[in-house]
Structures are given as structure tokens and as C-alpha cells.
Amino acid sequence: MSSPTDFTLAGARDALRAKEVSAVELTEAFIGAVEAARPLNAFVTETPDRARAMAKESDARIAKGEARPLEGLPLAIKDLFCTKGVRTTAGSNILSNFVPPYESTVSQNLWDAGAVMLGKTNMDEFAMGSSNETSAFGPVFNPWRSRTSNAKLVPGGSSGGSAAAVAAQACLAATGTDTGGSIRQPAAVAGIVGLKPTYGRCSRYGIVAFASSLDQAGPMTRNVRDAALLLRAMASVDPKDSTSVDVPVPDYEADLERGVKGLRIGIPKEYRIDGAPPEIDALWAEGVAWMKAQGAEIIDVSLPHTKYALPTYYIVAPAEASSNLARYDGVRFGHRAKGAHDIADLYEKSRAEGFGREVQRRILIGTYVLSSGYYDAYYIRAQKLRSLIADDFTQAYKKCDVLLTPATPGPAFAVGAKTADPVSMYLNDVFTVTVNLAGLPAISVPAGATADGLPLGLQVIGKAFDEATVLRAARAIEVAANFTARPQPWWRAA
Amino acid sequence: MSAGAPKLLKGDTGEWEIVIGMEVHAQVLSNAKLFSGASTAFGAEPNSQVSFVDAAMPGMLPVINRKCVEQAVRTGLGLKAKINLTSIFDRKNYFYPDLPAGYQISQYKNPIVGEGEVTIDLADGESVRVGIERLHLEQDAGKSLHDQHPDHSYVDLNRAGVALMEIVTKPHMRSSEEAAAFLKKLRAIVRYLGTCDGNMDEGSMRADVNVSVCRPGGYQRFRESGDFKHLGTRCEIKNVNSVRFIAQAVEYEARRQIEIVEAGGTIRQETRLFDARAGETRSMRSKEEAHDYRYFPDPDLLPLVLERAWVDEIAATLPELPDEKKARFMALGLSAYDAAVLVAERETADYFEEMLKDGAEAKAAANWLNNEYFGRLNKAGLSLAEGPISPKANSAIVQMIAADVISGKIAKDLCDIVWNEGGDPRAIVESRGLKQVTDTSAIEKAVDAVIAAHPEKVEEVKAKPKLAGWFVGQVMKQTGGKANPQAVNAILKTRLGLPDEG
């Protein structure tokens, strides 16, 4: 091992327990990597002092033989998770100085498991975006570059900072949140693993809300085992979140290597879309072949309402967001405009100054679709479609155990390439949004690369609360794909 | 029981009927707020009872308070209403500084309680049924304070998130008297149930009153068809916070509407404010300016699903309510009026029942309270709880009257003593020699003495038997008021040779 930052999460855990490395050494190495990765702009806030203090405590615990599951493991936290005493911005100007007096349940679970916080990662503003370009703190750059160009590429979004930080080995793993693909899409284009758990698996308490019925936290890691390890620590039923579900959290790692022999893998025909690069379909076909070779049964299935998923999503998510973001009014916390002459003026100025264009666009869309006279035509119809989309999966799961699809319609694209056209940006989530609408678990796992060397992912979608099978199938892909390429650390030279 | 007799109002062009519906906001009696653990106590320092959820901090989520749900169900059962086992919380979106989240969590299309009814008792002894449309749970907002600083407004979020029950009636009230009686009765019911303290001064109960006027017969056609076109355009008078103001507001508003229509104008559907000082209603905002609240189901909360068995459990613990109590009191021989007075407040009914438990006869106890004790309390400006005489003491007085131990007159004197000095009435009667004289020989002696001393009066009374009262007075004087009046009367009649009826 050339550097402690080369560890996987599980590898570092084992090395710490074997006392091959100390938590302080590990943490110092990552604090250095975070600093070195600054050109990527992956972090909004670095917390080296807190990291050192936590690492010290971890070493003490390890010495006493009291190591917890994630003892001494340095993680990055998406800046959507409220962290007590540490600024939490949601990538927005309106929260640029917001320091929460409370901790999100998911991050609390991680600290309770002994993890070390390196900092808060950059993200699309309020998690609205697929390229990390809507952040008020500037874009994040993908550690990966094309072999044929030095153009800076996006890391995907909205969890772009987390994806970049993991891919650049600036942390062992990171948390993300996924409302329409915000974990899986950046994971795919940054060559890492990203898992969106079943809705209700992880508590939403303390996570700045975007679209409450879709938001779900999940792990972003270097490999599938790490995702299993991190998910187990993040997940919990939470009395503070009425939508969290009391289903036992299994030891996902235990089952990981069982293979896919006899597993029925559904291939939904609707995920073959016109205009996608041929590499996407080719990778998908390869994935099917790998699974077949490992003894899985391949079954063709249909999810007939897939084509309505994106429009449905762009009604449901903005509708909820328009209401969720009403609290940012400049009255109690966050940005307050100066010189307002009355309360309406205060609202208008504070929100106009505090929210970026994409957020404003979605608030307007959401307000529109909920307005009297439009509610039935948009919101109610979208809810009906949402049920139909969920039912598509129910029907498919009568024939198969998991579904295998591409994760994204293409690789990472250049910064600025899609910012002028929101719809082309929204299309990045075409393979991922259905899963959020249906509340199901899904993982993106690195499976190959474009001719230019940019990573591509495959997606495994599972039944509700069956993350174990999703992880097992993803592990089989990981083994077969043997994707070991790493980005050249160009940012260190910068 | 009638459907409510219309009280006709006379206008310049003929007669008019009033139609009234009400939305009452009743604060749920609970220690914690509807979706947070913050306290609901009244009168705390501003912003001292605000959780992160109440302040709508980023990432905070509502969690339903089971106690508030139980209270809503209990109230629904008390209103003889349908309990909806599945109900849904919606967001009502609007911006205001005292509404931290930018939306109020309420129940819009699927309330927890459906149709029910309340029977109201009018002064003339008539009872009227008022239909309940629904009851739903919702959050209260905070309070904006505009009078604390020359150019700043302050916001107190102590109330923000407190659970309210919004109780909506059908337009079944026909006069200001009925509207006032309804609010009184509803208040009594929730207080009996212990689901709302009914303190209107503290804002625990406030009403939005919908008033319209129509020509005679219009309301009947509405009731038959359910078609609102038979009714006039309504105006909503917001936040009326006393029974008296409701009556005033309705009277004023009905008159205002009649004047407009009779002058050839039309009523604008609008929200109005009752100015208690001026005794008038004023326009707040018209329908055109109404908010678009963009209701939609709150995605942070799952549908509220109740188990039948739990509802049944609550039903089994329901106390006896005013109507049932009134019927039971009437079965004990009380008049409808007396029974209605006694059941109007649970404390009063309890006091009365304490007296019965202590041995007083129902009718006598009711008469004593209604005719004597309540009058004294009123005069002294005291509530029943503040009054100086215990139910046990009043019961003793009533029982002594019934057993002819003391006369009604002595009873009043005794009441004075107990009121001012306290003590056990029976002991006082004993120690101060207030016992009524029922020993006929003693009364005969006194009668004879009076007759002997006033021969001229004897002649007068023979001509005019009504003057016997003078003799009664004299005998009572001689006996220090302790003679049993019936015995005095009987002996006087015999001695003076008066006819049986005089």
C-alpha cells in the first residue's frame, strides 16, 4: 500500500483493527488529500480539527479494544446533512452562513459508529442539478478527464462533491442523497459505487429537504463492499422521521460474495433509448453476459410507464420543493436582504438574492403545478402516473429478483456543456428517476469506460428493502467488470 | 326539537331570514404541540416554547402527537360524529412571518372527523339541532407583534404548531341567539370532554362566523335541495372570541347585508373583521384577493390510520355529556330550564350532584342553587369554584328545609352565616337555636297571645281573610322566625275560623 489514502473503507477498517495504521495517521493522510484536492472544489467546508479530535478518540477506543463498526474511518459528508456546529449550506447562498444546532440522524449514526468527519462536500444547490454546476460555491470538477482532451468535466450531481472526493481518494467514502439520481448518476460518471436505499431505510431527519417523498440518503464508496458497510451504519428506523420504516438492517457484508447463481435478472426493454451513445447499450449487453456467465437467469421484462417517469418527476419534485423551500424567507435564519421596505419586499429580495436560477426555476414550476386550476391537471395526474410506475416494478418483480439497466445515458460531460438547456440536463436522470418514484433501492456500479477512458456504470434495481440482493448482484458485476482504472491526479499538479 | 325557527328581520322592502354557519377553532388540551414536543402552556415568555420543528429549521420533520389525535377523536365522539379511520394531513401554503415553514399543516380533503351534530337549548326551552360538517386537526400559527418597536415587527412562535381542532358546522343557525347558544354548547361539550379548556380570553376558542340573509322560504328550499343558490352571498367574520360578540356581530352583519341588498346592491363574498369597540364588522379582504393555498398532501407525514379498537376504547371512556346529563336530571324531576342551567358547565353539574350524593333531594337542591345560591355568587362576582359554601353545606341547608328543621327564611339567614363565617350548617342551627318550632302547642300559645292582644284585627280578618298574613307575621316575630309557617297557617285558620282557601 503506497499511501493510507489507497485504502478502501473495509480495508482501512481491517488495517486499523490489525493496528497496521492508526486512526490519526489515516486521518492526517486524508486531511492532506483533501487539501491537495482543493482544485476539484469538492469540499465546501473542511473540518480538519474536528477530524483530528475524532481520530484521537478512535485510537483510544481501538487501544482499549472498544472499536465501533466505523471506528477511525475518515468520511466526507454531503453538505445537505445538518451537522451540529458545522456550517451546512445545501450548496446555497441562502444558507451560506447557517450553522445548525442539531445533527442529522444519518450523520449521528456515523459518528456513533466511530467515523471521522473530514468536511462537507459541495453539491448542486438544494440538490437540484445533475452536474454540480448549480452550487453557489462553484462547480466541482470530475477527477476523470478524457484521454483526448484536458477539458474539465462535471462530476455529475447533485452529490458531485462527494463523488469527486471519493474518486480522488480525498476520503474513504462519502454520504450522498438521491432524489432523482443524485447518488447514482455522479457515482457512475466518477467511477465509484453509489447506492440509493429503499425510501424509508435511512432517516431524513436533519437532511435539508428537497422533495420529501423522494429524498433518500445513501453511501458513495470505492467498491460494493464499502457500500454494504456504510449503508449498515447509516440506516436506522427513526422516531423523528414518520416516513422511516422499521425493517431490520441486515449485515449486508455477510451475504456479499454469495454470487448470482439462480438469481433472476430482469432486463427492462424500455431502458433502451434512442440517441444514447452505442457504448451504453454495449456495456449493458456486457453486463447481461457477465450475469449469465455467473449462472443468473436473464428475463426480459417491461416497465411500460417508464417514458412518463421524467415528466412525472419534474412535477412531483418541484411541487414538494416549492413548499419545502418556503421556509427560507430571511426571517429566522439564512440570508436576509438588506433595505427591504416591507415584509413582501423582504421575502422577494431575500429569496431572489439567496436562490440560484435552477432553484428559482423549480420553485416556479412547483408553485405553478400546485396552483388552483392546474393542480388536477399536473399534480394529481403525476401522482396517478407515479402509482402506475411503481406498479410496473411490482409486476416485473413477479418474474425477477432484480433489474439490470444502464446507470446514465452517457459519461461525464464538459463543464458548461448543458447549463443552457435545462431539459438536456434533466435527461441525465432518465434511468434513475423511476426508482425514486417507486421508492426502490438501486445501485450504480462502475462497469467499464468509454473509448476515451471515462467511466460508465451499470444500475441494479431491487425490491423494496432488499438492498442485500442489490449489493450481491452489484458485487458480481464488480468482479466481472474488474474496473481498476484510477483517474490521473492532474489536480495535484495544479 | 325543531329545525330552527327563523327569526325574521324586518327590512324596508319586506322580511328577511338570517342563515349562519360557523368554523370554530378550539385549541386541543395537550401538553405538547401537534407535531413537536414543545410545551403549549399559556403565557410563557415569547419564543420560550419553540422547538426546531416549530421554527421550521432546515431538515426538521413533523411527528404526530398521539395525544392530540386522541383528543380529536374524543371530541368527534362527543359531537356524535363519524370518526374517519384514515385521514390525511395537507400543507396549506402561504407566506407570513408567524408561519415559519411557509405552510400550515392541516387536513383538507380527508379530515379525521366527519358529520355529527350538536343540540342547542334556547331560552324559550326549545331545542335546535345544528349539523356538524367536519372536524379536522391543524397547526396554529405564531403571533406577530407590531406594537413593540417603532419600525420592527416581532414574532412570537410559542403558539406556532399548537394543535387546533377546526370544527365546521352546517349553515343551520337562524339567529344571533342560536349562534351564541351553539358556541356556548360547543364550549360546554369540549370542556366536559376535557379536550379544550374553552378559555376564549386566552384564544383557546375562537369562531369564524359565516352570515348571509335570504327572503323567507329561501332557507327551507336550501335544506330541501342542498342547493346554496337559495341562500344569499355569505360573508365570513373572522376570529370572534366571545359569545356576546358573536351575537352582536351576527346582528350587525345581517343588518348591513339587508341594507345593501335593499338599496339595490349586491353582497361581496369577503372576509370581515368584528370590531368589538365599534360594534361593527369591517372588510378584511375580498374573495378576489383570497390566497391560492396550493394544498397538497404533506409528504413528511403518512396518512393517519386509526384502529377501530382504539376508537372504541376512547368511546368507552367518554364522560356523560350535557344532553345526557340534562335528561337524567329531568328524570329526577327538574324542569328543562333548571336542568339546562345546571348542565351548562360541568363544574355546576358536578356541584349539584355532590349535593345529591350528600342526601339532598334533586328538585329542592336545584331550586336552592338556581334561586338562592347562584344569585349570591353573581352578586358577589364569584364563580362556583370561588364561592365560599361547599356542596356539602348547601346540601345540609336544603335537607334541613325539607325536613322542616328550618324555614325558608331561616335558611337564608343561615346561608348568610355560612357564607360569611363558614362552619357546619347543622351545628350552627343547633348552637344558635335556629330550629323551626313544629311543636303545635308552642305555636298555639303564640297564636293565642297574638289574637288576645289584637281583638280589632280579629274582626278585620274575618271580613277580609287575606289579612291573615298579618297574623302570620306577628306569630313569626314572636317565635323569632322559627315557627313552621304551614303549622302557623293551619292553627290560625282554626282559631280565626277562616275558610280553607283564602
Short mmCIF file of C-alpha atoms in Angstrom, two decimals, chain A residues 272 279-291 404 458:
data_model
loop_
_atom_site.label_atom_id
_atom_site.label_comp_id
_atom_site.label_asym_id
_atom_site.label_seq_id
_atom_site.Cartn_x
_atom_site.Cartn_y
_atom_site.Cartn_z
CA ARG A 272 -33.02 1.18 -24.46
CA GLU A 279 -21.18 2.39 -25.61
CA ILE A 280 -24.09 2.47 -23.19
CA ASP A 281 -26.00 -0.33 -24.89
CA ALA A 282 -22.78 -2.28 -25.40
CA LEU A 283 -21.92 -2.04 -21.71
CA TRP A 284 -25.42 -3.12 -20.80
CA ALA A 285 -25.14 -6.16 -23.09
CA GLU A 286 -21.82 -6.97 -21.50
CA GLY A 287 -23.38 -6.77 -18.07
CA VAL A 288 -26.09 -9.21 -19.15
CA ALA A 289 -23.43 -11.58 -20.46
CA TRP A 290 -21.47 -11.39 -17.16
CA MET A 291 -24.52 -12.24 -15.14
CA LEU A 404 -30.22 -4.54 -14.60
CA LEU A 458 -24.50 -0.18 -14.59
#
